[in-house]
C-alpha atoms as one frame of an Amber mdcrd trajectory, in Angstrom:
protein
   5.649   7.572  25.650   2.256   9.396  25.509  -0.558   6.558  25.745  -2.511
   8.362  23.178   0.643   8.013  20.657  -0.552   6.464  17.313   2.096   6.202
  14.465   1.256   7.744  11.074   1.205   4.055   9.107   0.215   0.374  10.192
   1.422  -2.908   9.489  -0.494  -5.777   8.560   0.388  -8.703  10.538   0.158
 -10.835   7.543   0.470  -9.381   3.878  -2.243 -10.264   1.619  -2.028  -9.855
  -2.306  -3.744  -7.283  -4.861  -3.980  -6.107  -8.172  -2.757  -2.639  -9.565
  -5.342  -1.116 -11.724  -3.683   2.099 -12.144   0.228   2.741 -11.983   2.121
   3.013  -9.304   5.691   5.200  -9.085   7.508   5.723  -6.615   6.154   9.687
  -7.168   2.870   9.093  -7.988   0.162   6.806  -6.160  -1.831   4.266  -7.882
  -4.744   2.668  -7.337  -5.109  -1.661  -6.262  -8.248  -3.894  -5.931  -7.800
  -5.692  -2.561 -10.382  -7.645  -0.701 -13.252  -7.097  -3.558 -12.267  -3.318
  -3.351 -10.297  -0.695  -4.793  -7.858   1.664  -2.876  -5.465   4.122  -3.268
  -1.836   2.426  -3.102   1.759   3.871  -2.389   4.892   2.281  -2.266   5.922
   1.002   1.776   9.974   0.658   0.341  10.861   4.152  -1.117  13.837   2.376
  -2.413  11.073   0.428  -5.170  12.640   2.273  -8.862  10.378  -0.102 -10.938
   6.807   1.660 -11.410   3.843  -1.359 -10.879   1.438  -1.315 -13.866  -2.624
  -2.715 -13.847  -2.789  -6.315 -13.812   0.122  -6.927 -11.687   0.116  -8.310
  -8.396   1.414  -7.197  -5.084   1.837  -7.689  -1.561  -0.150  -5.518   0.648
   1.640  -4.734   3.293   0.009  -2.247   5.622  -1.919   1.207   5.622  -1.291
   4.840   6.041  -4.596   6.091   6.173  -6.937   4.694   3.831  -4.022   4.646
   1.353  -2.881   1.360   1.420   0.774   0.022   1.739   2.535  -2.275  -1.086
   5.225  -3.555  -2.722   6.150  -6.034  -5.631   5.476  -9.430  -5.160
């Protein structure tokens, strides 16, 4: 394995909870306030059906970029 080798997403080692403020799909990214915040959000599970809508909370789970990984709490 190349030293330099970086995968495309990380885990957090412990999941911390936000709030949608724009709706999530599984086809469409959303938007969370985490940490004071607000990020773009996507799905980590592509197998989530139900869409998230604002005021709900989740479980961030990781990043991909500066989009951050969630899913329903």
């Amino acid at each position: 394995m190349d030293s330099f080798y970086r995968p495309d997403f990380q885990l957090f080692s412990q999941p911390g909870t936000g709030t949608v403020v724009e709706t999530i799909t599984l086809l469409k990214r959303g938007r969370v306030k985490y940490l004071s915040s607000y990020w773009p959000a996507q799905f980590h599970d592509e197998s989530t059906l139900s869409p998230l809508i604002p005021e709900q909370a989740v479980l961030v789970v990781g990043r991909k970029g500066m989009t951050l990984l969630i899913q329903p709490q």
